[in-house]
mmCIF file of C-alpha atoms in Angstrom:
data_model
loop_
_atom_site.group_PDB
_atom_site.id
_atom_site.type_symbol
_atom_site.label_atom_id
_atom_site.label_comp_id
_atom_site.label_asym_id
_atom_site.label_seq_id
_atom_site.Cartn_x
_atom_site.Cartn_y
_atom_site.Cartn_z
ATOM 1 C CA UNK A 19 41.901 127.437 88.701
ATOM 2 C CA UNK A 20 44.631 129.000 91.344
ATOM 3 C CA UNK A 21 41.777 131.095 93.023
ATOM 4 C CA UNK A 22 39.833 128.011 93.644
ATOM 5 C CA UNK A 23 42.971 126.110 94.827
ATOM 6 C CA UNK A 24 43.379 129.180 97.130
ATOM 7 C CA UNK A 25 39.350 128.824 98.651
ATOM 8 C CA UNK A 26 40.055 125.467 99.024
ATOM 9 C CA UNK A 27 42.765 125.816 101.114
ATOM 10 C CA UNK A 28 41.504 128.003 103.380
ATOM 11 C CA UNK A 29 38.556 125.673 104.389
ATOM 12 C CA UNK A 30 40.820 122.930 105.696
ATOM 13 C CA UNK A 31 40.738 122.642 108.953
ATOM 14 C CA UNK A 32 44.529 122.049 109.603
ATOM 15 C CA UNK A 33 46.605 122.894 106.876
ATOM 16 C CA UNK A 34 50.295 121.398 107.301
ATOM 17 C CA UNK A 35 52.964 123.799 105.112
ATOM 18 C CA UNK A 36 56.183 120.938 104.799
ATOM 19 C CA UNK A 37 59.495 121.042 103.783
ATOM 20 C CA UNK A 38 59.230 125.430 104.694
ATOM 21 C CA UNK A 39 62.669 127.019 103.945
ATOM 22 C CA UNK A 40 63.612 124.854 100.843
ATOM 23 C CA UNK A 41 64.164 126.675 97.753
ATOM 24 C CA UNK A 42 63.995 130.125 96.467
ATOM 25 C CA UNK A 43 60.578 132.231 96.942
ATOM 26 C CA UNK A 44 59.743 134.868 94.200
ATOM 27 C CA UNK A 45 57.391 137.858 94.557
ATOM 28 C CA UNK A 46 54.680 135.905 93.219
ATOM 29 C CA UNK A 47 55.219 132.562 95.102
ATOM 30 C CA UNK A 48 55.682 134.966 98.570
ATOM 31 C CA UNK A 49 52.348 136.781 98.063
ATOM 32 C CA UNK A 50 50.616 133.496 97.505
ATOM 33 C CA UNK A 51 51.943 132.030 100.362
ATOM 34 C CA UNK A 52 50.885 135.002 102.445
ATOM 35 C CA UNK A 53 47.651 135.406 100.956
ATOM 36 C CA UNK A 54 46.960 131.622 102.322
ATOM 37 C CA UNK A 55 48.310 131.967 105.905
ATOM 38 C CA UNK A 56 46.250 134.968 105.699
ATOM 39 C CA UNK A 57 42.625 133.428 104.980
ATOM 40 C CA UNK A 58 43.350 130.851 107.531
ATOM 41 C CA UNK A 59 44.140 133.723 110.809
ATOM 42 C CA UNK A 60 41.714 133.490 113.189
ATOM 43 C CA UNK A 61 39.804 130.619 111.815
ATOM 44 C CA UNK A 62 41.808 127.385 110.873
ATOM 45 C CA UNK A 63 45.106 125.910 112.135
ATOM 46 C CA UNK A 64 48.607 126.398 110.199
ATOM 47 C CA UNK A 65 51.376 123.816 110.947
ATOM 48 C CA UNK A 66 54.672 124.738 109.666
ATOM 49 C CA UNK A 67 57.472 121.980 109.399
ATOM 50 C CA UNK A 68 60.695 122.860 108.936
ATOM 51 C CA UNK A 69 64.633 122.754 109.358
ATOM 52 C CA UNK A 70 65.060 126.320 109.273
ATOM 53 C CA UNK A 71 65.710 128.266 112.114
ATOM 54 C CA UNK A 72 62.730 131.059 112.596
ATOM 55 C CA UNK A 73 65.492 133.800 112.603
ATOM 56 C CA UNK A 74 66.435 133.139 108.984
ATOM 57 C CA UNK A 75 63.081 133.199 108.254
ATOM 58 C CA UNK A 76 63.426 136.754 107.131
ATOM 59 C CA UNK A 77 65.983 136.621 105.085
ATOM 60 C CA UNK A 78 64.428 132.801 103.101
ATOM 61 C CA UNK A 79 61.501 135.390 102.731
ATOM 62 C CA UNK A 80 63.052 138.005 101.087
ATOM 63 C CA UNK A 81 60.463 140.822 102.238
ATOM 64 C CA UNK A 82 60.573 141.977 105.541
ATOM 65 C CA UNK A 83 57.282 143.267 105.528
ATOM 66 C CA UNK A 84 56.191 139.537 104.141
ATOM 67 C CA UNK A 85 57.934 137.831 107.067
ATOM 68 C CA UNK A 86 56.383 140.521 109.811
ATOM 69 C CA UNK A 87 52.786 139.306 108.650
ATOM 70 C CA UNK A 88 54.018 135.278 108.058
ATOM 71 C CA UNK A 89 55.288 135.665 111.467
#
């Protein structure tokens, strides 16, 4: 299931989030995504590869208040 996919996640040690900034996130796909950077504060490392520039980060987003807790 997605909820297990989502535990299982978390418990990587390094998790490395490639290819960021390609494509179009909706609602769903942008609460997911925040919802695993989220687990993983504090505990395990995030790696984020990408071409995009972190000030256009806000607008790939689409939800400010998204991008303030991605970033």
């Amino acid at each position: 299931s997605f909820r297990r996919w989502l535990q299982q996640l978390a418990k990587i040690d390094v998790l490395v989030l490639d290819d960021w900034g390609i494509g179009h996130l909706d609602a769903a796909t942008r609460a997911d995504l925040l919802e695993v950077i989220d687990d993983r504060v504090g505990q395990r490392a995030t790696i984020i590869a990408h071409q995009l520039p972190i000030e256009h980060w806000h607008a790939w987003l689409g939800d400010p208040t998204v991008a303030d807790a991605i970033l």
